[in-house]
Tab-separated table of C-alpha atoms and ligand atoms in Angstrom:
chain	number	residue	atom	x	y	z
A	1	MET	CA	25.029	-5.273	-9.863
A	2	LYS	CA	23.264	-3.652	-12.277
A	3	ILE	CA	19.600	-2.455	-13.009
A	4	LYS	CA	18.060	-6.486	-14.767
A	5	LYS	CA	17.010	-5.785	-17.982
A	6	ASP	CA	13.655	-7.045	-16.733
A	7	PHE	CA	13.152	-4.504	-13.847
A	8	LEU	CA	9.928	-3.832	-13.474
A	9	TRP	CA	9.378	-0.068	-14.177
A	10	GLY	CA	5.805	1.458	-13.674
A	11	GLY	CA	3.209	2.057	-10.499
A	12	SER	CA	0.870	1.409	-8.042
A	13	ILE	CA	-2.570	2.403	-7.578
A	14	ALA	CA	-5.957	1.132	-5.319
A	15	ALA	CA	-9.240	0.407	-6.250
A	16	HIS	CA	-10.948	2.124	-3.747
A	17	GLN	CA	-8.975	5.600	-4.771
A	18	CYS	CA	-9.330	4.735	-8.183
A	19	GLU	CA	-12.426	3.423	-9.523
A	20	GLY	CA	-15.464	4.702	-8.369
A	21	SER	CA	-18.609	3.190	-9.187
A	22	CYS	CA	-19.197	1.746	-5.537
A	23	ARG	CA	-22.197	0.081	-6.088
A	24	GLU	CA	-21.814	-0.535	-10.180
A	25	ASP	CA	-22.355	-4.561	-10.994
A	26	ASN	CA	-23.551	-5.845	-7.639
A	27	LYS	CA	-20.216	-4.615	-5.873
A	28	GLY	CA	-20.630	-4.327	-1.867
A	29	LEU	CA	-20.220	-1.633	0.583
A	30	ALA	CA	-15.927	-1.547	1.359
A	31	ILE	CA	-15.033	-0.147	5.042
A	32	MET	CA	-13.340	3.101	2.454
A	33	ASP	CA	-16.667	3.953	1.029
A	34	LEU	CA	-17.971	5.240	4.382
A	35	VAL	CA	-15.281	7.607	4.456
A	36	THR	CA	-15.614	11.501	3.869
A	37	ALA	CA	-13.472	14.112	2.211
A	38	GLY	CA	-10.893	15.896	4.386
A	39	SER	CA	-7.511	17.687	4.178
A	40	HIS	CA	-4.370	17.921	6.027
A	41	GLU	CA	-5.908	20.323	9.060
A	42	THR	CA	-9.442	18.401	8.962
A	43	PRO	CA	-9.630	14.491	9.197
A	44	ARG	CA	-11.859	12.176	7.231
A	45	GLU	CA	-14.914	11.250	8.775
A	46	ILE	CA	-16.000	7.466	9.559
A	47	HIS	CA	-19.049	7.201	9.166
A	48	LYS	CA	-21.689	4.120	10.615
A	49	SER	CA	-24.081	4.212	7.405
A	50	LEU	CA	-23.798	6.052	4.205
A	51	ASP	CA	-25.545	9.416	4.338
A	52	ALA	CA	-26.914	10.938	1.218
A	53	ALA	CA	-26.162	14.764	1.534
A	54	ILE	CA	-22.578	13.701	1.793
A	55	ARG	CA	-19.643	13.488	-0.489
A	56	TYR	CA	-17.672	10.060	-0.070
A	57	PRO	CA	-14.883	10.189	-2.363
A	58	SER	CA	-14.117	6.827	-3.216
A	59	HIS	CA	-17.949	6.448	-4.996
A	60	GLN	CA	-16.687	8.365	-7.802
A	61	GLY	CA	-12.606	8.118	-7.088
A	62	ILE	CA	-11.367	8.795	-11.245
A	63	ASP	CA	-13.578	6.856	-12.996
A	64	PHE	CA	-11.355	4.286	-13.582
A	65	TYR	CA	-14.029	2.091	-13.901
A	66	HIS	CA	-15.102	3.398	-16.622
A	67	ARG	CA	-11.944	4.914	-17.659
A	68	TYR	CA	-9.634	1.998	-17.228
A	69	LYS	CA	-8.527	1.643	-21.111
A	70	ASN	CA	-7.329	5.039	-21.751
A	71	ASP	CA	-5.410	5.212	-18.804
A	72	ILE	CA	-3.650	2.211	-19.426
A	73	ALA	CA	-2.840	3.384	-22.632
A	74	LEU	CA	-1.337	6.037	-20.911
A	75	PHE	CA	0.939	4.108	-19.012
A	76	ALA	CA	1.572	2.267	-21.950
A	77	GLU	CA	2.627	5.035	-23.865
A	78	MET	CA	5.498	6.476	-21.001
A	79	GLY	CA	6.505	2.464	-20.993
A	80	PHE	CA	5.573	1.020	-17.999
A	81	LYS	CA	6.563	-2.885	-17.449
A	82	ALA	CA	4.117	-3.138	-13.955
A	83	LEU	CA	1.346	-2.025	-12.663
A	84	ARG	CA	0.396	-2.795	-9.259
A	85	LEU	CA	-3.574	-2.889	-8.989
A	86	SER	CA	-5.982	-3.921	-5.924
A	87	ILE	CA	-8.651	-5.487	-6.374
A	88	ASP	CA	-11.857	-4.355	-4.037
A	89	TRP	CA	-12.899	-7.661	-2.205
A	90	ALA	CA	-16.377	-6.340	-2.409
A	91	ARG	CA	-16.459	-6.585	-6.176
A	92	ILE	CA	-15.610	-10.199	-6.034
A	93	TYR	CA	-17.911	-11.223	-2.973
A	94	PRO	CA	-20.094	-8.177	-1.760
A	95	ASN	CA	-20.587	-8.984	1.516
A	96	GLY	CA	-17.465	-11.013	1.995
A	97	ASP	CA	-19.306	-14.429	3.181
A	98	GLU	CA	-21.357	-15.439	0.164
A	99	LYS	CA	-21.146	-18.929	-1.230
A	100	GLU	CA	-20.439	-17.542	-4.836
A	101	PRO	CA	-18.278	-14.850	-6.526
A	102	ASN	CA	-20.053	-11.835	-8.040
A	103	GLN	CA	-18.899	-12.855	-11.821
A	104	ALA	CA	-19.343	-9.037	-12.619
A	105	GLY	CA	-16.801	-8.265	-10.234
A	106	LEU	CA	-14.199	-10.715	-11.987
A	107	ASN	CA	-15.496	-9.851	-15.613
A	108	PHE	CA	-13.930	-6.261	-14.409
A	109	TYR	CA	-10.698	-7.521	-13.677
A	110	HIS	CA	-10.227	-9.967	-16.183
A	111	ASN	CA	-11.045	-6.613	-18.650
A	112	VAL	CA	-8.174	-4.562	-16.843
A	113	VAL	CA	-5.581	-7.299	-17.025
A	114	ASP	CA	-6.203	-8.142	-20.272
A	115	GLU	CA	-5.435	-4.285	-21.380
A	116	LEU	CA	-2.570	-4.363	-19.219
A	117	LYS	CA	-1.254	-7.724	-20.887
A	118	LYS	CA	-2.189	-6.192	-24.076
A	119	TYR	CA	0.328	-3.790	-23.795
A	120	HIS	CA	2.983	-6.488	-21.846
A	121	ILE	CA	2.729	-4.608	-18.889
A	122	GLU	CA	2.794	-7.317	-16.095
A	123	PRO	CA	-0.169	-6.910	-13.710
A	124	ILE	CA	0.978	-6.871	-9.949
A	125	ILE	CA	-2.338	-7.854	-7.692
A	126	THR	CA	-2.970	-6.534	-4.542
A	127	LEU	CA	-5.769	-8.670	-2.831
A	128	TYR	CA	-6.187	-6.095	0.519
A	129	HIS	CA	-5.525	-2.364	0.006
A	130	PHE	CA	-7.635	-0.899	2.637
A	131	GLU	CA	-10.665	-2.453	1.029
A	132	MET	CA	-12.934	-5.031	3.268
A	133	PRO	CA	-16.273	-5.683	2.567
A	134	LEU	CA	-18.240	-3.710	5.636
A	135	HIS	CA	-20.575	-6.726	6.572
A	136	LEU	CA	-17.331	-8.751	7.372
A	137	VAL	CA	-16.573	-5.709	10.177
A	138	LYS	CA	-20.337	-5.350	11.090
A	139	GLU	CA	-21.297	-9.285	11.562
A	140	TYR	CA	-18.077	-10.958	12.301
A	141	GLY	CA	-15.655	-8.020	14.203
A	142	SER	CA	-12.844	-7.815	11.000
A	143	TRP	CA	-9.739	-9.336	11.665
A	144	THR	CA	-10.187	-10.006	15.491
A	145	ASN	CA	-12.485	-13.372	14.348
A	146	ARG	CA	-10.398	-16.264	12.619
A	147	LYS	CA	-13.992	-16.944	10.368
A	148	VAL	CA	-12.089	-13.644	8.731
A	149	ILE	CA	-9.280	-15.511	7.810
A	150	ASP	CA	-11.395	-18.210	6.102
A	151	PHE	CA	-13.450	-15.494	3.911
A	152	TYR	CA	-9.856	-13.940	2.605
A	153	LEU	CA	-8.584	-17.328	2.066
A	154	LYS	CA	-11.947	-18.147	0.358
A	155	TYR	CA	-11.471	-14.719	-2.019
A	156	CYS	CA	-7.524	-15.166	-2.724
A	157	GLU	CA	-8.502	-19.093	-4.083
A	158	THR	CA	-11.291	-17.555	-6.274
A	159	MET	CA	-8.802	-14.884	-7.099
A	160	PHE	CA	-5.725	-17.591	-7.938
A	161	GLU	CA	-7.882	-19.730	-9.731
A	162	SER	CA	-9.593	-17.143	-12.257
A	163	PHE	CA	-6.000	-15.552	-13.050
A	164	LYS	CA	-3.920	-18.103	-12.795
A	165	HIS	CA	-2.873	-17.958	-16.542
A	166	LYS	CA	-2.651	-14.401	-16.205
A	167	VAL	CA	-0.930	-13.123	-13.120
A	168	LYS	CA	2.286	-13.979	-11.709
A	169	TYR	CA	2.948	-11.609	-8.966
A	170	TRP	CA	0.379	-11.299	-6.376
A	171	VAL	CA	0.685	-9.081	-2.662
A	172	THR	CA	-1.347	-10.530	-0.047
A	173	PHE	CA	-1.632	-7.474	2.130
A	174	ASN	CA	-1.182	-3.459	1.569
A	175	GLU	CA	0.943	-2.023	4.693
A	176	MET	CA	-0.542	-3.977	7.753
A	177	ASN	CA	1.979	-2.954	9.671
A	178	HIS	CA	0.547	-0.123	11.110
A	179	ILE	CA	-1.630	-2.249	13.325
A	180	ASP	CA	0.572	-1.871	16.406
A	181	PRO	CA	-0.287	-3.229	19.669
A	182	GLN	CA	2.426	-1.454	21.332
A	183	THR	CA	1.674	2.184	20.809
A	184	ASP	CA	-1.514	4.908	20.845
A	185	THR	CA	-2.274	4.668	17.219
A	186	SER	CA	-5.101	6.622	15.354
A	187	ASP	CA	-8.320	5.640	14.749
A	188	PHE	CA	-7.961	6.409	11.027
A	189	PHE	CA	-5.081	3.568	10.549
A	190	THR	CA	-7.141	0.875	12.166
A	191	TYR	CA	-10.222	1.829	10.374
A	192	MET	CA	-8.289	1.649	6.836
A	193	ILE	CA	-6.554	-1.572	7.707
A	194	ALA	CA	-9.300	-2.999	9.922
A	195	GLY	CA	-12.622	-1.198	9.795
A	196	LEU	CA	-12.463	-0.827	13.255
A	197	LYS	CA	-11.645	2.423	14.953
A	198	TYR	CA	-9.241	2.649	17.602
A	199	SER	CA	-11.194	4.926	20.173
A	200	GLU	CA	-13.708	2.462	20.024
A	201	LEU	CA	-11.682	-0.672	20.591
A	202	GLU	CA	-12.567	-2.115	24.431
A	203	ASN	CA	-9.194	-3.941	25.043
A	204	LYS	CA	-7.337	-1.680	22.914
A	205	SER	CA	-3.234	-3.641	22.850
A	206	GLN	CA	-5.379	-6.921	23.162
A	207	THR	CA	-7.437	-6.414	19.935
A	208	LEU	CA	-4.636	-4.849	17.845
A	209	ALA	CA	-2.448	-7.865	18.835
A	210	THR	CA	-4.811	-10.254	17.290
A	211	VAL	CA	-5.886	-8.350	14.360
A	212	GLY	CA	-2.073	-7.996	13.533
A	213	TYR	CA	-1.963	-11.878	14.391
A	214	ASN	CA	-4.441	-12.964	12.420
A	215	MET	CA	-3.427	-10.964	9.649
A	216	THR	CA	-0.236	-11.827	9.487
A	217	LEU	CA	-1.426	-15.587	9.475
A	218	ALA	CA	-3.881	-14.864	6.755
A	219	SER	CA	-0.904	-13.787	5.140
A	220	CYS	CA	1.353	-16.732	5.285
A	221	LEU	CA	-1.875	-19.367	4.387
A	222	ALA	CA	-2.465	-17.218	1.404
A	223	VAL	CA	1.206	-17.243	0.064
A	224	LYS	CA	0.719	-20.925	0.382
A	225	LEU	CA	-2.389	-21.423	-1.351
A	226	GLY	CA	-0.645	-19.255	-4.208
A	227	HIS	CA	2.172	-20.893	-4.452
A	228	GLU	CA	-0.665	-24.683	-4.490
A	229	ILE	CA	-2.285	-23.087	-7.246
A	230	ILE	CA	0.293	-20.939	-10.014
A	231	LYS	CA	3.290	-23.152	-9.856
A	232	ASP	CA	5.470	-20.391	-11.094
A	233	SER	CA	3.825	-17.765	-8.487
A	234	LYS	CA	5.279	-14.861	-6.742
A	235	VAL	CA	3.940	-13.555	-3.785
A	236	GLY	CA	4.778	-11.186	-1.863
A	237	CYS	CA	3.170	-8.489	0.864
A	238	VAL	CA	3.686	-4.926	1.131
A	239	PHE	CA	4.925	-3.196	4.258
A	240	GLY	CA	4.907	0.831	4.463
A	241	ILE	CA	7.683	1.882	6.574
A	242	GLU	CA	9.195	5.188	7.532
A	243	PRO	CA	12.747	4.593	9.468
A	244	VAL	CA	13.118	6.590	12.068
A	245	TYR	CA	16.114	8.099	12.891
A	246	PRO	CA	18.259	9.094	16.213
A	247	ILE	CA	18.653	12.831	16.793
A	248	ASP	CA	21.919	12.735	17.879
A	249	SER	CA	24.196	9.979	18.872
A	250	ASN	CA	23.232	10.307	22.452
A	251	PRO	CA	22.927	5.803	22.979
A	252	ILE	CA	19.619	6.257	24.442
A	253	ASN	CA	18.329	7.940	21.640
A	254	VAL	CA	20.153	5.250	19.406
A	255	LEU	CA	18.033	2.600	20.913
A	256	ASN	CA	14.983	4.059	20.975
A	257	ALA	CA	15.007	5.137	17.244
A	258	PHE	CA	16.088	1.367	16.489
A	259	LYS	CA	13.244	0.126	18.679
A	260	GLN	CA	10.856	2.533	16.428
A	261	THR	CA	12.038	1.215	13.336
A	262	ASP	CA	12.271	-2.315	14.247
A	263	ARG	CA	8.450	-2.031	15.555
A	264	ASP	CA	7.754	-2.527	11.932
A	265	PHE	CA	9.083	-5.384	11.069
A	266	TYR	CA	7.644	-8.280	13.759
A	267	GLN	CA	4.918	-9.212	10.723
A	268	ILE	CA	8.058	-9.334	8.131
A	269	ASP	CA	10.118	-11.648	10.228
A	270	ALA	CA	6.927	-13.951	10.820
A	271	MET	CA	6.296	-14.131	6.922
A	272	CYS	CA	9.779	-14.342	6.071
A	273	ASN	CA	11.512	-16.981	9.393
A	274	GLY	CA	9.485	-19.531	9.547
A	275	ALA	CA	7.637	-19.068	12.670
A	276	PHE	CA	5.728	-15.954	14.409
A	277	PRO	CA	8.499	-14.644	16.615
A	278	GLU	CA	9.234	-15.527	19.914
A	279	TYR	CA	10.187	-12.198	20.975
A	280	LYS	CA	6.732	-11.109	20.187
A	281	PHE	CA	4.677	-13.622	22.028
A	282	GLN	CA	7.038	-12.736	25.099
A	283	GLU	CA	5.740	-9.213	24.740
A	284	TYR	CA	2.023	-10.073	24.498
A	285	GLN	CA	2.811	-12.317	27.611
A	286	ASP	CA	4.376	-9.616	29.807
A	287	GLN	CA	1.757	-7.315	28.600
A	288	GLY	CA	-1.304	-9.266	29.478
A	289	ILE	CA	-2.291	-10.400	25.924
A	290	GLU	CA	-3.313	-13.642	25.166
A	291	ILE	CA	-2.762	-15.345	21.579
A	292	SER	CA	-3.332	-18.430	21.345
A	293	ILE	CA	-1.101	-20.110	18.289
A	294	THR	CA	-2.251	-23.948	17.284
A	295	GLN	CA	-0.173	-26.477	15.484
A	296	LYS	CA	-1.565	-25.204	12.235
A	297	ASP	CA	-0.971	-21.877	12.578
A	298	ARG	CA	2.695	-23.279	13.646
A	299	SER	CA	2.582	-25.108	9.974
A	300	ALA	CA	1.512	-22.288	8.129
A	301	PHE	CA	4.409	-19.994	9.399
A	302	SER	CA	6.725	-22.622	8.115
A	303	GLU	CA	5.292	-23.281	4.892
A	304	GLY	CA	3.864	-19.818	3.625
A	305	LYS	CA	7.288	-17.694	3.458
A	306	LEU	CA	7.190	-14.469	0.975
A	307	ASP	CA	8.884	-14.637	-2.346
A	308	PHE	CA	9.737	-10.903	-2.596
A	309	ILE	CA	8.667	-7.891	0.203
A	310	GLY	CA	7.102	-5.148	-1.563
A	311	ILE	CA	8.319	-1.557	0.585
A	312	ASN	CA	6.497	1.680	0.386
A	313	TYR	CA	8.882	4.479	0.975
A	314	TYR	CA	7.763	8.182	1.087
A	315	ALA	CA	9.756	9.459	4.060
A	316	SER	CA	11.627	9.187	7.574
A	317	SER	CA	11.157	10.716	10.955
A	318	VAL	CA	13.288	11.310	14.278
A	319	ALA	CA	12.517	9.225	17.549
A	320	ASP	CA	11.203	10.702	20.464
A	321	TYR	CA	14.045	12.219	22.537
A	322	LYS	CA	14.136	14.674	25.977
A	323	GLY	CA	13.328	18.026	24.984
A	324	ALA	CA	11.745	17.366	22.253
A	325	ASP	CA	9.071	19.874	20.796
A	326	LYS	CA	6.475	17.189	20.679
A	327	GLY	CA	4.364	20.003	18.481
A	328	LYS	CA	6.176	18.757	15.133
A	329	ASN	CA	4.603	15.098	14.526
A	330	THR	CA	4.952	13.422	11.710
A	331	LEU	CA	2.007	10.883	10.499
A	332	PHE	CA	3.075	7.993	12.453
A	333	GLY	CA	3.625	10.009	15.402
A	334	GLY	CA	7.843	10.224	14.848
A	335	LEU	CA	9.397	13.762	14.747
A	336	GLN	CA	10.527	15.900	11.907
A	337	ASN	CA	14.027	15.962	10.999
A	338	PRO	CA	15.904	19.634	11.260
A	339	TYR	CA	18.283	18.265	8.608
A	340	LEU	CA	15.236	17.667	5.824
A	341	VAL	CA	12.357	19.660	4.078
A	342	SER	CA	8.784	18.600	4.153
A	343	THR	CA	6.040	18.742	1.924
A	344	LYS	CA	3.158	20.199	2.296
A	345	TRP	CA	1.562	17.764	4.318
A	346	GLY	CA	4.083	17.671	6.489
A	347	TRP	CA	6.023	14.214	5.147
A	348	ALA	CA	10.380	14.585	5.464
A	349	ILE	CA	11.401	14.530	1.903
A	350	ASP	CA	14.838	11.943	2.543
A	351	PRO	CA	15.776	9.965	-0.605
A	352	VAL	CA	18.851	8.531	1.281
A	353	GLY	CA	16.129	7.371	3.701
A	354	LEU	CA	15.420	4.950	0.652
A	355	ARG	CA	18.595	3.610	0.332
A	356	TYR	CA	19.043	2.988	4.349
A	357	LEU	CA	15.532	1.225	4.087
A	358	LEU	CA	16.916	-1.122	1.103
A	359	ASN	CA	19.734	-1.772	2.577
A	360	TYR	CA	18.156	-2.536	6.322
A	361	THR	CA	15.457	-5.215	4.735
A	362	TYR	CA	17.814	-6.846	2.483
A	363	ARG	CA	20.275	-7.137	4.813
A	364	LYS	CA	17.652	-8.726	7.492
A	365	TYR	CA	15.779	-10.808	4.968
A	366	GLY	CA	18.204	-11.455	1.792
A	367	LEU	CA	14.714	-11.479	0.234
A	368	PRO	CA	13.925	-9.888	-3.743
A	369	ILE	CA	12.259	-6.634	-2.511
A	370	MET	CA	10.323	-4.303	-4.601
A	371	VAL	CA	9.439	-0.639	-4.302
A	372	THR	CA	6.252	-0.809	-4.494
A	373	GLU	CA	5.460	2.724	-3.514
A	374	ASN	CA	6.977	5.924	-3.747
A	375	GLY	CA	6.065	9.420	-5.025
A	376	LEU	CA	5.520	13.327	-3.645
A	377	GLY	CA	2.181	14.455	-3.607
A	378	ALA	CA	1.717	17.829	-4.367
A	379	VAL	CA	-0.656	20.676	-5.872
A	380	ASP	CA	-0.586	21.215	-8.930
A	381	GLU	CA	-1.281	23.923	-11.459
A	382	ILE	CA	-2.870	23.636	-15.040
A	383	THR	CA	-1.934	26.504	-17.043
A	384	PRO	CA	-4.538	27.888	-19.669
A	385	ASP	CA	-2.809	25.588	-22.558
A	386	GLY	CA	-3.450	22.250	-20.314
A	387	LYS	CA	0.048	22.376	-19.652
A	388	ILE	CA	1.319	20.822	-15.906
A	389	HIS	CA	5.102	22.128	-15.105
A	390	ASP	CA	6.179	19.277	-12.233
A	391	ASP	CA	9.835	19.871	-11.835
A	392	TYR	CA	9.211	19.652	-8.184
A	393	ARG	CA	8.102	15.856	-8.992
A	394	ILE	CA	10.779	15.148	-11.376
A	395	ASP	CA	12.752	16.654	-9.124
A	396	TYR	CA	11.591	14.211	-6.156
A	397	LEU	CA	11.354	11.010	-8.174
A	398	LYS	CA	15.127	11.847	-9.949
A	399	GLN	CA	16.602	11.848	-6.306
A	400	HIS	CA	15.220	8.698	-5.289
A	401	ILE	CA	15.623	6.729	-8.152
A	402	ASN	CA	19.140	7.621	-8.178
A	403	GLU	CA	19.151	6.119	-3.943
A	404	MET	CA	17.598	3.217	-5.128
A	405	LYS	CA	20.163	2.908	-7.826
A	406	LYS	CA	23.233	3.175	-5.452
A	407	ALA	CA	21.437	0.285	-2.755
A	408	ILE	CA	21.302	-1.631	-5.762
A	409	GLU	CA	24.783	-0.971	-7.753
A	410	ILE	CA	26.637	-0.431	-5.028
A	411	ASP	CA	25.190	-2.177	-1.722
A	412	GLN	CA	24.289	-5.354	-4.027
A	413	VAL	CA	20.533	-5.414	-2.964
A	414	ASP	CA	18.332	-7.267	-5.149
A	415	CYS	CA	15.872	-5.112	-6.274
A	416	LEU	CA	12.537	-6.173	-8.551
A	417	GLY	CA	10.945	-3.430	-9.787
A	418	TYR	CA	10.067	0.489	-8.851
A	419	LEU	CA	6.831	1.203	-8.769
A	420	THR	CA	5.394	5.231	-8.126
A	421	TRP	CA	2.527	5.909	-6.270
A	422	GLY	CA	-0.601	6.962	-8.173
A	423	PRO	CA	1.064	6.979	-11.728
A	424	ILE	CA	-2.346	8.975	-12.442
A	425	ASP	CA	-3.941	11.592	-9.898
A	426	LEU	CA	-6.067	9.874	-7.552
A	427	VAL	CA	-8.019	10.246	-4.169
A	428	SER	CA	-5.694	10.371	-0.842
A	429	ALA	CA	-5.853	8.054	1.210
A	430	THR	CA	-4.858	9.859	4.462
A	431	THR	CA	-6.678	13.073	3.809
A	432	GLY	CA	-9.380	12.151	0.747
A	433	GLN	CA	-8.277	15.084	-1.000
A	434	MET	CA	-7.802	15.195	-5.107
A	435	SER	CA	-5.350	18.234	-4.595
A	436	LYS	CA	-2.716	16.078	-3.394
A	437	ARG	CA	-1.263	14.515	-6.677
A	438	TYR	CA	1.415	12.601	-7.110
A	439	GLY	CA	0.604	11.498	-11.184
A	440	PHE	CA	2.247	11.549	-14.591
A	441	ILE	CA	-1.009	12.565	-15.221
A	442	TYR	CA	-3.281	15.091	-14.441
A	443	VAL	CA	-7.133	14.657	-13.711
A	444	ASP	CA	-9.450	17.305	-13.883
A	445	LEU	CA	-11.578	17.181	-10.831
A	446	ASP	CA	-11.069	18.985	-7.596
A	447	ASP	CA	-11.633	18.500	-3.560
A	448	ASN	CA	-15.108	19.012	-4.250
A	449	GLY	CA	-15.979	16.603	-7.207
A	450	LYS	CA	-16.290	18.684	-9.916
A	451	GLY	CA	-14.281	18.523	-12.934
A	452	THR	CA	-14.522	17.064	-16.753
A	453	LEU	CA	-12.157	14.053	-15.144
A	454	ASN	CA	-10.272	15.030	-18.493
A	455	ARG	CA	-6.757	13.649	-18.873
A	456	PHE	CA	-3.834	15.840	-19.197
A	457	LYS	CA	-0.011	14.826	-19.362
A	458	LYS	CA	2.209	16.442	-17.069
A	459	ASP	CA	5.941	17.349	-17.704
A	460	SER	CA	6.718	14.277	-15.580
A	461	PHE	CA	5.470	11.996	-18.048
A	462	GLU	CA	8.040	12.605	-21.050
A	463	TRP	CA	10.645	12.581	-18.347
A	464	TYR	CA	9.437	8.780	-16.609
A	465	LYS	CA	9.014	7.637	-20.327
A	466	LYS	CA	12.996	8.619	-20.950
A	467	VAL	CA	13.496	6.742	-17.273
A	468	ILE	CA	11.971	3.732	-18.212
A	469	GLN	CA	13.360	3.744	-22.048
A	470	SER	CA	17.072	4.020	-20.566
A	471	ASN	CA	16.672	1.406	-18.071
A	472	GLY	CA	17.136	4.177	-15.227
A	473	THR	CA	19.884	5.617	-16.579
A	474	SER	CA	18.979	8.734	-17.874
A	475	LEU	CA	17.327	10.683	-15.334
B	1	LIG	C1	0.737	4.319	1.382
B	1	LIG	C2	-0.422	3.807	1.036
B	1	LIG	O1	0.648	4.352	2.839
B	1	LIG	O2	0.227	5.720	0.927
B	1	LIG	C3	-1.781	4.523	-0.323
B	1	LIG	O3	-0.259	2.369	0.252
B	1	LIG	C4	-1.948	6.427	-0.314
B	1	LIG	O4	-3.330	3.983	-0.618
B	1	LIG	C5	-0.815	6.259	-0.019
B	1	LIG	O5	-2.502	6.615	-1.214
B	1	LIG	C6	-0.455	8.022	-0.359
B	1	LIG	O6	-0.564	8.213	1.198
B	1	LIG	P1	-1.614	9.627	0.611
B	1	LIG	O7	-2.440	9.622	1.704
B	1	LIG	O8	-0.686	10.710	0.444
B	1	LIG	O9	-2.530	9.527	-0.479
């Protein structure tokens, strides 16, 4: 297999990390609007209400809200075939439970989509990328409450109806897989996904299982709805997966590593195999977790199968083993791999892991896969004449694209596209920093929100342009 002619080269962005204009045009507060800036060493804080003296990075973003035309023109100059962008639910339904949508919010996204289409850039819309209206958390308890599924579906219906003649590719959720009832997680991950702090949950396992189940169900119902409203739509869901390797060939280490990787797949099983997996119900039962599945739910699982699987890939890790140095934990609790180097933020650089993951997932489901995020978060230096020599980023992307090509051309994985994370610098989700940059386009803004917001092309800009022009042959 070769990389297809219509392969979707491009990038991915998320509303809360780039738009800014947090209260403009009647936008409601969404969960990430209450999260402060942090760093690798200092975790972001999650506030219950806004404090006027504090800076919340999502309120400013990179001002994409007003500069989208300029930014999209730069993406077009690189030859982008696709842009994955998320919708801030609180722009469409400011509280989440209104009867009518906010027209100004819809207008903004119509303008963005029209601008993309002007350059023949395919819009790929993520309906939920850590952007839940705060009111739904406070009043309804977020995804623990089935009513929230109805609000989400109403919002999806509004979006599908409004954009049915313009948008073919949809993503129901970004990275719900970090909701994991089986292990300890962090406040930050449960908050980003569901607006709930892990440490404050009363019955942790039960709550996380309920949230995971309800979100999975919501995704299947949204897929079904998307298919009904837009006949030729392609509806997928995006998962952020870190393959977990064994430290050696000791069978118990191999098994533990398999189990840890597999933990991230129960929701994909439910969304692709036509039923919520029995093994998961069994696990819940063994742990005293109660999940009630209705006949309607069963139909939803069988009728709402995904058209494609989105994979966000950044790093791999090593499963825990006897005698491990626990001090070197990665983002999701895995251990560092002695064969790999890590970024400044501790993310192991593992291009082969992308080929491994593409194979693993494709062999499991046989569905087309889209690489929906990949990239290197790094500190960039701007020279006095406005140049950014980011050869380290080019090197990272080159190696990853090479491995993706092997997955397609040698291993026959059906891959729809490759989208880099943050093709323009934006706010880091985990740290809230601007200095953790991923872009081909530099944004003059620092971690304190100071800067002109002017855009500059990095060396990687011209490099990616050639990659796209040559359909991945010139790396
Ligand atoms: C992904 C998220 O998991 O990782 C993005 O979908 C996020 O929202 C990206 O920005 C990179 O993480 P970070 O913390 O470096 O921004």
